[in-house]
Amino acid sequence: MDTTVCEDCGDFVRCNYAEVFGGADDKRLVAKVLGAADTGCRLCQAIVNKFKSLQPDLLLVAHANGQRATFRWFARPYGNSNMISPEDWERTFLAVSILELQVEFRMWRVTDGSAAGASFDDHNTGSEPSFTRAAKWLRECMLEHDNCNQVNIPRGWVPHRLLNTGLRSPFPDMIKLEETKGWQTPVRYAALSHCWGDIQPLKLLQSNLHTLVHGIPLGDLPKSFQDAVHTVRMLGIQYLWIDSLCIIQDSKKDWDIESSLMTYVYGGSMLNIAAAASNDCMGGLFQNRQSSYLGPCLLSVASRDRVSILRYQLYDQNLWNAEFESAKLNTRAWVVQERMLSPRTLAFTKTQLFWECRCKRACDEFPSGYPVEYFDKPPMTFELPSLDSKLKTQALIGKEDSRLGESLTMQLSLAWHNLVMLYSRQNITFEQDQLVALSGLTILFAQQGGGDYLAGLWKPTLLSDLLWEASAYKYPRRRSLTYRAPSWSWASMDCPVNYVLGRVMSNRVTILDVNIQTMVGSSQWGRVTGGYLRLQGKLFPNLSVVFRRDLERFSLGKRGINCTIPIARCIPDERDHQEGSVANIESGLLCLPLVSYMNTSRAAGYSCELGLVLSHEGGQSRGHYRRWGIFEVEHSEFFEDSGNQASSEWYVNGEEGIIVII
């Protein structure tokens, strides 16, 4: 149903081309916005509802203090912008600020029948209409999305244990754990992604295995598990996989076996159910909601000449991120692979259901699917490049990259680097699980030709994989106190890491040997206990680094060639805080150039040397080194093709040698 807007909003929507294209502003008393919302202006209502959902008291404070709301309006024309009028503009961004808080919306010009939203008035995300929509999404995906129905698991494979939810049982109040050994017929099942939280969920232990196999009352399960059982029943799915109930939690052997099968568990599921509204197992999937905050907002506005009526659809610019992406669930390291490996995800958030598959994104507010222009990235599902297809890992790439036209190996490397950057920003409860929680995706990479796996890196692309750097904007930056990888692996760090955009032009070192040891009884994807890397190349001892807030400089080699920002970078892996005005000097380090590199992180790419900064390892490992950081020096200033004789001599006179990094 269309609604009209107040006079102020109508005038604002009708502002002229020059104002909107440059960004138009409008300031109104908060009291006036509240009054217009009360008298039926749908645009003001949407703004008020959004502020209330974020900070309930902010509007009251702003109103009491006579504050104003700032409306800022940006339009994006299409076609020839010199020939069209504002009425023809296809999409517009509206930002509204009150005090320190800003909310953002998009407005789309719509024609008859083109509005994307749907009206609903149910007040709980577990309502029958919600399940009707979810069932429709699932049915449509199963029948029409060929891409979503392609699986990379052995035919007929099922998890070793599944929960029978009693879909067709005469005892619906009971569920039981079934061991699937000997099953001849594959079954459809759903998996649950949830936060364990501080409240430990009911767990499968060696002591209660017999009890769970014989069945337990549904009411004995935590609320999130009960809601998951209800969900699969409503969707006609009989079996459910929940990590805490399908893996024996006090058996290291069982945990090691089952945790290595996540590629198949989630990849073979019919559906992944995400408990995105809860911070622990007791929060449940289903949440009460105010339906007045939801649904389409269709606005009718008179044209500038007042002859015709223009129709716009308004929706929250940050809805997907605020409700789904920012949920605590999606900050868990384990959930990265759970979400990427699953062909479909049905997420229960605080306000509505969200759907994500390889072909579509939707929610209660947009049941037919989000407007494709809403997202900068495709769905966060995961499909690797194969020998007979182009790169499909767009969820990780996000935008065009110069390496997309290169070999399958380089495409895999690009996807892996983007995955590492995403994964390193997630939280993990047990530090030793850092690599294990990624093993499902790791196995998938290996199946597609990734090569030998080396504690978070890959042998075919090892030199480029070594070029990670600790986030320069994250403090403190430090290595894990619990050993989980050699110092040259990003997995040794307890902070986000980045990879420099670009490509390797030539190698500066030769890889002589590399070795990784894993825990006895663990697979190559399991927990790492040791490792080393032996390289041959030009070594530059006596490196000193000077850090200060306004200065970063390092001196290279015996002659002390000075490198200063911005033509050089030296980023230490560990740093407790941002440096103050007093210089901090570290010396006695070793510089090892790894590759000649084309850095494309700037608009105009540039060639440079990238390599490792190393520190001596004492004790029994004398002669061995640990990674200290990474350095970059631009060719145009410091190397042979620069015409700088001193720097040319510095590079030529490097000491050829063999080095072991642990």
XYZ file of C-alpha atoms in Angstrom:
662
model
C 0.000 0.000 0.000
C 1.414 3.387 -1.023
C 1.669 6.188 1.510
C 2.177 9.877 1.044
C 4.874 11.895 2.730
C 4.843 15.150 4.669
C 5.412 18.450 2.907
C 9.041 18.682 4.044
C 9.882 15.201 2.771
C 8.038 15.847 -0.496
C 10.021 19.024 -1.125
C 13.223 17.216 -0.246
C 12.529 14.355 -2.652
C 11.699 16.847 -5.408
C 14.883 18.924 -5.040
C 16.526 19.837 -8.332
C 19.209 18.034 -10.303
C 22.172 20.155 -9.254
C 21.316 19.918 -5.556
C 20.879 16.172 -5.498
C 23.801 15.285 -7.753
C 26.143 17.228 -5.495
C 24.517 16.068 -2.269
C 21.624 18.086 -0.864
C 21.131 18.876 2.821
C 18.012 19.580 4.839
C 17.854 20.311 8.577
C 14.690 19.832 10.608
C 13.882 19.912 14.272
C 13.639 16.400 15.681
C 10.276 17.465 17.118
C 9.036 18.126 13.598
C 10.186 14.706 12.366
C 8.445 13.014 15.305
C 5.272 14.985 14.647
C 5.245 14.083 10.957
C 5.762 10.425 11.840
C 2.758 10.559 14.180
C 0.563 12.102 11.477
C 1.409 9.448 8.890
C 4.522 10.431 6.908
C 5.942 7.007 6.048
C 9.428 8.345 5.398
C 9.582 10.028 8.810
C 8.146 6.861 10.382
C 10.900 4.737 8.821
C 13.548 7.140 10.110
C 12.083 7.264 13.626
C 11.743 3.462 13.790
C 15.347 2.968 12.711
C 16.705 5.335 15.359
C 14.535 3.698 18.023
C 15.838 0.252 17.086
C 19.456 1.416 17.475
C 19.290 3.806 20.452
C 15.809 3.964 22.012
C 16.510 7.071 24.129
C 18.318 9.155 21.519
C 15.207 10.755 20.019
C 13.897 11.740 23.450
C 17.204 13.393 24.352
C 17.451 15.154 20.991
C 13.857 16.362 21.227
C 14.301 17.668 24.760
C 17.424 19.598 23.742
C 15.908 21.104 20.606
C 18.273 19.202 18.298
C 17.899 19.055 14.540
C 18.012 16.086 12.203
C 20.262 16.472 9.170
C 18.967 14.878 5.975
C 21.599 14.333 3.285
C 20.524 13.159 -0.115
C 22.692 11.660 -2.870
C 21.412 10.597 -6.276
C 23.031 8.370 -8.865
C 21.773 9.049 -12.370
C 21.875 6.496 -15.118
C 22.254 6.961 -18.847
C 23.287 10.426 -20.028
C 23.235 12.515 -16.843
C 23.095 15.738 -18.865
C 19.876 14.727 -20.568
C 17.732 13.309 -17.771
C 15.696 14.899 -15.031
C 15.611 13.919 -11.346
C 12.374 12.018 -11.889
C 14.323 9.579 -14.067
C 17.032 8.820 -11.555
C 17.016 5.198 -10.627
C 18.518 5.100 -7.165
C 19.190 7.528 -4.358
C 20.964 7.360 -1.011
C 19.463 9.085 2.011
C 21.529 9.607 5.172
C 19.904 11.043 8.309
C 21.994 12.182 11.282
C 20.840 13.031 14.796
C 23.530 13.878 17.340
C 26.331 11.347 16.724
C 24.231 8.627 15.096
C 23.575 8.267 11.373
C 21.206 5.935 9.563
C 21.194 5.264 5.830
C 18.497 4.290 3.365
C 18.181 3.678 -0.338
C 15.302 4.978 -2.385
C 14.417 3.395 -5.692
C 12.085 4.714 -8.326
C 9.493 1.994 -8.983
C 6.878 1.434 -11.610
C 3.662 -0.564 -11.319
C 4.441 -4.084 -10.195
C 8.165 -3.490 -9.691
C 8.185 -3.057 -5.911
C 10.212 -5.817 -4.294
C 8.844 -5.985 -0.771
C 5.966 -7.816 0.833
C 3.602 -6.852 3.637
C 3.313 -8.959 6.792
C 2.078 -8.467 10.305
C 3.297 -11.526 12.220
C 5.109 -10.645 15.422
C 7.588 -13.526 15.760
C 10.286 -14.889 13.474
C 9.046 -18.417 14.184
C 5.546 -17.729 12.867
C 3.754 -19.844 10.291
C 4.090 -17.124 7.595
C 7.845 -17.060 8.213
C 8.096 -20.802 7.666
C 5.920 -20.540 4.576
C 8.441 -18.089 3.114
C 11.396 -20.244 4.170
C 9.840 -23.343 2.607
C 9.289 -21.427 -0.623
C 12.934 -20.310 -0.729
C 14.107 -23.866 -0.106
C 11.762 -25.397 -2.672
C 12.706 -22.834 -5.318
C 16.415 -23.419 -4.720
C 16.112 -27.208 -4.820
C 14.114 -27.163 -8.058
C 15.556 -24.237 -9.994
C 19.129 -23.486 -8.885
C 21.445 -25.900 -10.668
C 24.477 -24.178 -9.196
C 23.237 -24.738 -5.640
C 22.627 -28.441 -6.227
C 26.178 -29.263 -7.294
C 28.036 -30.931 -4.424
C 31.666 -32.003 -4.097
C 31.143 -34.951 -1.769
C 31.082 -38.708 -2.395
C 27.713 -39.957 -3.547
C 25.685 -41.368 -0.681
C 27.908 -39.927 2.058
C 26.194 -39.084 5.352
C 27.638 -37.889 8.680
C 28.582 -40.628 11.139
C 25.849 -39.458 13.509
C 22.588 -37.597 12.983
C 19.740 -36.500 15.219
C 16.408 -38.020 14.234
C 13.977 -35.174 14.916
C 10.929 -37.438 14.950
C 9.318 -35.877 11.887
C 7.179 -38.958 11.322
C 7.495 -40.436 14.791
C 4.515 -41.318 17.011
C 6.575 -39.763 19.836
C 7.239 -36.180 18.654
C 8.416 -35.093 22.100
C 11.461 -37.349 21.840
C 14.558 -37.110 19.672
C 17.357 -39.614 19.399
C 20.875 -39.827 18.088
C 21.385 -42.334 15.277
C 24.718 -43.762 14.188
C 24.695 -44.110 10.421
C 27.264 -46.849 9.896
C 25.806 -49.344 7.459
C 23.179 -46.996 6.049
C 22.694 -47.806 2.384
C 20.416 -44.937 1.437
C 21.506 -41.279 1.607
C 19.259 -38.990 3.636
C 18.568 -35.296 3.634
C 19.626 -33.413 6.731
C 20.115 -29.862 7.971
C 23.041 -28.536 10.020
C 22.975 -25.924 12.775
C 25.418 -23.018 13.183
C 25.242 -21.556 16.675
C 27.237 -19.746 19.346
C 28.238 -21.925 22.276
C 28.671 -18.870 24.517
C 29.387 -18.934 28.231
C 26.510 -21.358 28.808
C 27.734 -24.726 27.653
C 25.176 -26.611 25.540
C 24.121 -30.175 26.106
C 27.061 -32.217 24.820
C 27.588 -35.741 23.560
C 30.028 -37.475 25.908
C 31.274 -41.034 26.166
C 29.187 -41.347 29.321
C 25.839 -40.314 27.773
C 26.168 -41.758 24.266
C 23.914 -44.690 25.170
C 21.260 -42.331 26.577
C 21.163 -40.110 23.490
C 20.957 -43.109 21.165
C 17.896 -44.361 23.027
C 16.295 -40.937 22.971
C 15.848 -37.902 25.196
C 12.907 -35.527 25.692
C 12.916 -32.573 23.336
C 12.408 -30.317 26.348
C 15.820 -31.325 27.727
C 17.544 -29.595 24.820
C 18.703 -25.961 25.011
C 16.255 -23.483 23.483
C 18.258 -22.957 20.275
C 18.363 -26.719 19.681
C 14.627 -27.058 20.320
C 13.907 -24.296 17.826
C 16.205 -25.931 15.273
C 14.271 -29.204 15.643
C 10.997 -27.330 15.135
C 12.460 -25.618 12.054
C 13.509 -28.795 10.275
C 10.167 -30.404 11.056
C 8.327 -27.409 9.583
C 10.485 -27.701 6.458
C 9.923 -31.442 6.143
C 13.502 -32.473 6.999
C 13.877 -35.469 9.301
C 17.531 -35.294 10.329
C 19.633 -32.610 11.984
C 23.386 -32.325 12.613
C 24.548 -30.303 15.639
C 28.256 -30.267 16.464
C 27.927 -30.609 20.245
C 25.534 -33.573 19.927
C 27.069 -35.402 16.948
C 30.745 -35.309 17.965
C 31.898 -36.986 21.189
C 33.282 -33.937 22.947
C 35.497 -35.759 25.463
C 37.073 -38.104 22.910
C 40.128 -36.633 21.173
C 40.078 -39.434 18.615
C 36.459 -38.842 17.684
C 36.899 -35.057 17.665
C 39.921 -35.289 15.346
C 38.071 -37.591 12.943
C 34.846 -35.608 12.855
C 36.442 -32.152 12.686
C 38.288 -33.242 9.540
C 34.965 -34.029 7.822
C 33.429 -30.542 7.849
C 33.818 -30.288 4.064
C 31.319 -33.125 3.743
C 29.105 -32.359 6.747
C 28.213 -28.833 5.644
C 28.747 -29.314 1.922
C 26.384 -32.288 1.934
C 23.676 -30.677 4.037
C 20.375 -29.684 2.521
C 20.343 -26.514 4.595
C 22.422 -24.687 7.186
C 20.324 -23.106 9.945
C 22.043 -20.081 11.499
C 21.050 -19.027 15.023
C 22.089 -15.434 14.349
C 19.924 -13.821 17.045
C 21.501 -15.626 20.004
C 24.827 -15.313 21.782
C 24.523 -18.760 23.369
C 22.530 -21.974 23.081
C 19.746 -20.723 25.361
C 18.762 -17.691 23.294
C 16.701 -19.597 20.758
C 16.100 -19.009 17.069
C 12.686 -17.393 17.274
C 12.411 -13.778 18.395
C 9.525 -11.399 18.964
C 9.587 -8.418 16.645
C 7.716 -5.233 15.848
C 6.284 -5.785 12.403
C 5.764 -2.037 12.016
C 9.539 -1.759 11.582
C 9.431 -4.164 8.659
C 7.800 -4.498 5.307
C 8.009 -2.334 2.213
C 7.925 1.420 2.432
C 6.318 2.666 -0.770
C 6.160 6.432 -1.055
C 3.987 8.516 -3.353
C 5.405 11.943 -4.152
C 3.989 14.558 -6.496
C 6.311 15.428 -9.382
C 7.918 18.852 -9.545
C 5.195 20.115 -11.872
C 2.556 18.520 -9.592
C 1.017 16.832 -12.657
C 1.970 13.207 -11.968
C 2.685 10.996 -8.972
C 6.122 9.446 -8.538
C 6.509 6.205 -6.587
C 9.594 5.264 -4.623
C 10.567 2.298 -2.514
C 12.586 2.973 0.624
C 14.709 0.394 2.412
C 17.433 0.296 5.009
C 20.843 0.557 3.375
C 22.519 -1.422 6.187
C 19.818 -4.013 6.811
C 21.799 -7.080 5.700
C 24.984 -6.026 7.483
C 23.325 -4.760 10.646
C 20.985 -7.711 11.141
C 22.953 -10.626 9.702
C 26.619 -9.946 8.936
C 27.213 -8.175 12.264
C 25.609 -10.902 14.363
C 27.926 -12.421 16.962
C 27.500 -15.769 15.212
C 29.273 -14.430 12.130
C 32.308 -13.371 14.171
C 33.075 -17.033 15.012
C 35.993 -18.524 13.101
C 34.239 -21.895 12.741
C 31.235 -20.246 11.086
C 33.304 -18.999 8.128
C 33.550 -22.496 6.682
C 30.102 -23.527 7.910
C 28.575 -20.714 5.894
C 30.808 -21.026 2.844
C 30.575 -24.788 2.511
C 26.798 -24.950 2.925
C 24.844 -24.637 -0.323
C 22.069 -22.754 1.507
C 21.771 -20.819 4.760
C 18.566 -19.870 6.563
C 19.425 -17.322 9.255
C 17.160 -16.361 12.134
C 18.050 -12.812 13.235
C 16.448 -10.542 15.814
C 13.927 -9.093 13.349
C 13.499 -11.455 10.420
C 14.623 -14.469 8.433
C 17.456 -14.140 5.925
C 18.114 -16.522 3.052
C 21.432 -17.000 1.292
C 22.314 -19.477 -1.431
C 24.663 -19.382 -4.388
C 22.000 -17.821 -6.575
C 19.898 -15.624 -4.321
C 19.676 -13.477 -1.201
C 16.318 -12.741 0.376
C 14.661 -11.925 3.693
C 11.184 -11.412 5.120
C 11.269 -7.824 3.922
C 12.379 -8.847 0.417
C 10.985 -12.368 -0.040
C 11.458 -12.314 -3.808
C 15.112 -11.413 -3.393
C 17.179 -8.335 -2.748
C 17.679 -5.885 -5.625
C 20.906 -7.076 -7.213
C 22.390 -3.577 -6.960
C 22.135 -3.684 -3.156
C 25.322 -5.711 -2.759
C 28.893 -5.025 -3.746
C 29.663 -8.733 -3.395
C 27.792 -11.878 -4.439
C 26.495 -14.334 -1.794
C 28.947 -15.643 0.758
C 28.843 -19.196 -0.489
C 31.931 -20.906 -1.731
C 32.717 -22.417 -5.091
C 36.280 -22.968 -6.121
C 37.689 -22.627 -9.621
C 38.101 -25.886 -11.457
C 39.985 -26.879 -14.559
C 36.904 -26.487 -16.748
C 35.423 -23.325 -15.265
C 36.304 -19.734 -14.503
C 36.874 -18.487 -11.004
C 33.631 -18.506 -9.034
C 34.920 -17.441 -5.633
C 33.476 -13.979 -6.097
C 32.325 -13.848 -2.491
C 35.988 -13.729 -1.517
C 37.312 -11.602 -4.366
C 34.648 -8.926 -4.285
C 35.976 -7.046 -7.295
C 37.970 -7.496 -10.459
C 41.631 -8.349 -9.992
C 44.460 -8.485 -12.498
C 45.149 -12.123 -11.617
C 41.713 -13.375 -12.708
C 42.973 -14.045 -16.215
C 45.882 -16.125 -15.021
C 46.299 -19.813 -14.254
C 44.106 -21.916 -12.006
C 46.936 -21.921 -9.461
C 46.988 -18.133 -9.343
C 43.214 -17.991 -9.121
C 43.287 -20.374 -6.177
C 46.016 -18.270 -4.577
C 43.938 -15.111 -4.912
C 40.922 -16.836 -3.364
C 43.054 -18.210 -0.531
C 44.579 -14.837 0.315
C 41.145 -13.246 0.506
C 39.914 -16.119 2.658
C 42.860 -15.726 5.048
C 42.211 -11.999 5.409
C 38.561 -12.665 6.219
C 39.250 -15.599 8.535
C 42.007 -13.861 10.523
C 39.458 -11.263 11.628
C 37.217 -13.817 13.347
C 37.188 -14.942 16.976
C 38.090 -18.407 18.160
C 37.647 -19.757 21.681
C 40.471 -22.308 21.678
C 43.657 -20.955 20.089
C 44.876 -24.393 19.096
C 41.859 -24.761 16.772
C 42.975 -21.901 14.495
C 43.880 -24.160 11.557
C 41.464 -26.967 12.407
C 38.485 -24.604 12.157
C 39.500 -23.891 8.568
C 40.182 -27.505 7.592
C 36.926 -27.980 5.690
C 37.798 -25.229 3.236
C 41.427 -26.331 3.214
C 40.459 -29.808 2.038
C 38.293 -28.290 -0.675
C 41.244 -26.228 -1.908
C 43.449 -29.312 -1.962
C 40.861 -31.230 -3.984
C 40.861 -28.466 -6.588
C 44.623 -28.508 -7.063
C 45.942 -26.387 -4.224
C 48.957 -28.684 -3.779
C 50.792 -29.610 -0.583
C 49.397 -27.848 2.471
C 51.813 -26.135 4.861
C 50.156 -24.819 8.030
C 47.960 -22.251 6.306
C 50.081 -21.867 3.168
C 50.436 -23.854 -0.069
C 53.642 -25.198 -1.604
C 52.932 -24.219 -5.268
C 52.454 -20.573 -4.241
C 54.580 -20.558 -1.105
C 56.560 -17.400 -1.840
C 53.472 -15.285 -2.459
C 51.729 -16.926 0.517
C 54.622 -15.802 2.746
C 53.901 -12.151 1.921
C 51.241 -11.597 4.580
C 51.555 -8.671 6.936
C 50.058 -7.999 10.348
C 47.387 -5.323 10.209
C 49.106 -1.972 10.716
C 45.948 -0.580 12.341
C 45.551 -3.284 14.976
C 47.131 -2.990 18.405
C 48.320 -5.013 20.112
C 49.768 -7.222 17.388
C 51.374 -10.364 18.693
C 51.902 -14.055 18.124
C 49.801 -16.640 19.828
C 51.098 -17.690 23.234
C 50.064 -21.226 22.275
C 52.200 -22.691 19.493
C 50.084 -23.423 16.448
C 52.313 -22.717 13.421
C 55.861 -21.669 12.452
C 56.579 -17.941 12.627
C 56.404 -17.686 8.819
C 52.729 -18.720 8.824
C 49.928 -16.183 9.337
C 48.340 -18.784 11.631
C 50.975 -17.985 14.270
C 49.429 -14.526 14.757
C 46.671 -13.364 17.094
C 45.610 -10.417 14.947
C 44.165 -9.705 11.495
C 46.543 -10.091 8.568
C 46.550 -8.598 5.078
C 47.992 -9.485 1.701
C 49.302 -6.812 -0.665
C 47.369 -6.577 -3.926
C 49.504 -7.403 -6.947
C 51.494 -10.229 -8.496
C 54.933 -11.814 -8.304
C 57.175 -10.827 -11.225
C 60.213 -12.938 -10.310
C 61.581 -14.936 -7.390
C 64.617 -13.825 -5.391
C 65.075 -17.057 -3.409
C 65.123 -20.806 -3.972
C 63.062 -23.084 -1.736
C 65.342 -25.919 -0.635
C 63.111 -27.664 1.880
C 59.951 -27.153 3.872
C 58.525 -29.344 6.597
C 55.478 -29.319 8.852
C 54.873 -31.638 11.807
C 51.367 -32.274 13.085
C 50.157 -33.839 16.304
C 50.517 -37.622 16.454
C 47.369 -39.198 15.085
C 46.231 -35.991 13.384
C 45.862 -35.480 9.650
C 47.855 -32.905 7.709
C 44.927 -30.540 8.286
C 45.178 -30.946 12.056
C 47.057 -29.189 14.824
C 50.655 -28.242 14.023
C 53.479 -28.981 16.473
C 56.502 -27.748 14.504
C 57.983 -26.870 11.153
C 60.782 -25.143 9.268
C 61.529 -23.512 5.927
C 64.990 -23.627 4.295
C 65.664 -20.954 1.674
C 68.663 -19.880 -0.411
C 69.026 -16.247 -1.438
C 70.767 -12.945 -0.805
C 70.959 -12.048 2.858
C 71.365 -8.536 4.189
C 72.490 -8.494 7.827
C 72.765 -5.542 10.192
C 69.271 -4.277 9.481
C 68.127 -1.632 11.942
C 64.607 -0.275 12.194
C 63.537 3.056 13.682
C 59.892 3.486 14.710
C 58.222 6.658 15.850
C 54.695 7.959 15.410
C 55.808 10.428 12.717
C 58.670 8.382 11.293
C 59.321 4.859 10.114
C 62.783 4.212 8.756
C 65.049 1.249 8.342
C 68.708 0.974 7.421
C 69.809 -1.860 5.179
C 73.153 -3.614 4.861
C 76.731 -2.859 5.830
C 76.711 0.579 4.239
C 73.525 1.598 5.986
C 71.412 2.496 2.964
C 68.506 4.419 4.486
C 64.925 3.673 3.456
C 62.192 6.093 4.467
C 58.409 6.091 4.037
C 56.650 6.390 1.577
C 59.137 4.685 -0.736
C 59.662 1.877 1.735
C 57.687 -0.004 4.370
C 58.789 -2.192 7.230
C 55.963 -3.716 9.254
C 56.806 -5.735 12.376
C 54.627 -8.723 13.158
C 54.408 -7.829 16.843
C 53.778 -4.429 18.363
C 52.055 -3.681 21.667
C 50.960 -0.132 20.875
C 51.343 2.710 18.427
C 54.719 4.365 18.867
C 54.874 7.745 20.567
C 57.178 10.667 19.885
C 60.233 8.827 21.255
C 61.988 6.687 18.661
C 62.107 2.928 19.194
C 65.132 1.311 17.535
C 65.572 -2.390 16.819
C 68.839 -3.639 15.318
C 70.687 -6.850 14.522
C 67.961 -8.011 12.162
C 68.345 -9.800 8.839
C 66.700 -8.856 5.554
C 65.804 -11.548 2.989
C 64.208 -10.381 -0.302
C 61.715 -13.017 -1.477
C 60.242 -11.677 -4.711
C 60.199 -8.850 -7.173
C 56.575 -7.726 -7.029
C 54.116 -5.524 -8.911
C 52.137 -3.767 -6.194
C 48.679 -2.699 -7.417
C 47.311 -1.390 -4.122
C 47.651 2.153 -5.454
C 45.842 3.529 -8.496
C 49.166 3.514 -10.352
C 50.929 0.213 -9.716
C 54.643 0.108 -8.967
C 57.345 -2.544 -8.871
C 59.112 -3.302 -5.625
C 61.054 -5.814 -3.603
C 59.107 -7.707 -0.966
C 60.776 -9.839 1.631
C 61.045 -10.950 5.215
C 62.745 -9.336 8.168
C 64.197 -12.037 10.430
C 65.609 -12.221 13.937
C 68.184 -14.678 15.291
C 66.901 -17.639 17.273
C 69.102 -18.436 20.260
C 69.513 -21.571 22.337
C 69.628 -24.958 20.645
C 68.281 -23.429 17.440
C 71.414 -21.360 16.896
C 71.716 -20.473 13.226
C 67.958 -20.560 12.821
C 65.742 -17.519 12.467
C 62.218 -16.419 13.219
C 60.133 -14.085 11.153
C 60.161 -10.571 12.656
C 58.176 -8.743 9.977
C 57.940 -7.858 6.307
C 59.569 -5.122 4.230
C 58.937 -3.442 0.891
C 61.201 -1.109 -1.102
C 60.224 0.483 -4.402
C 62.437 -0.298 -7.383
C 62.273 3.250 -8.710
C 64.262 4.484 -5.748
C 66.474 1.703 -4.543
C 67.381 -0.997 -6.994
C 69.424 -1.656 -10.071
C 67.087 -0.070 -12.593
C 66.889 3.157 -10.580
C 70.283 4.564 -11.480
C 71.100 4.915 -7.800
C 74.652 3.552 -7.627
C 74.760 3.132 -3.872
C 71.540 1.178 -3.706
C 72.561 -0.882 -6.728
C 75.760 -1.861 -4.975
C 73.797 -2.644 -1.856
C 71.693 -5.177 -3.713
C 74.511 -6.684 -5.774
C 76.700 -7.084 -2.708
C 74.165 -9.060 -0.735
C 75.593 -12.183 0.863
C 74.390 -15.358 -0.854
C 73.468 -17.894 1.767
C 71.146 -20.575 3.099
C 68.831 -19.808 5.970
C 66.381 -21.817 8.083
C 63.242 -20.112 9.386
C 61.242 -21.759 12.164
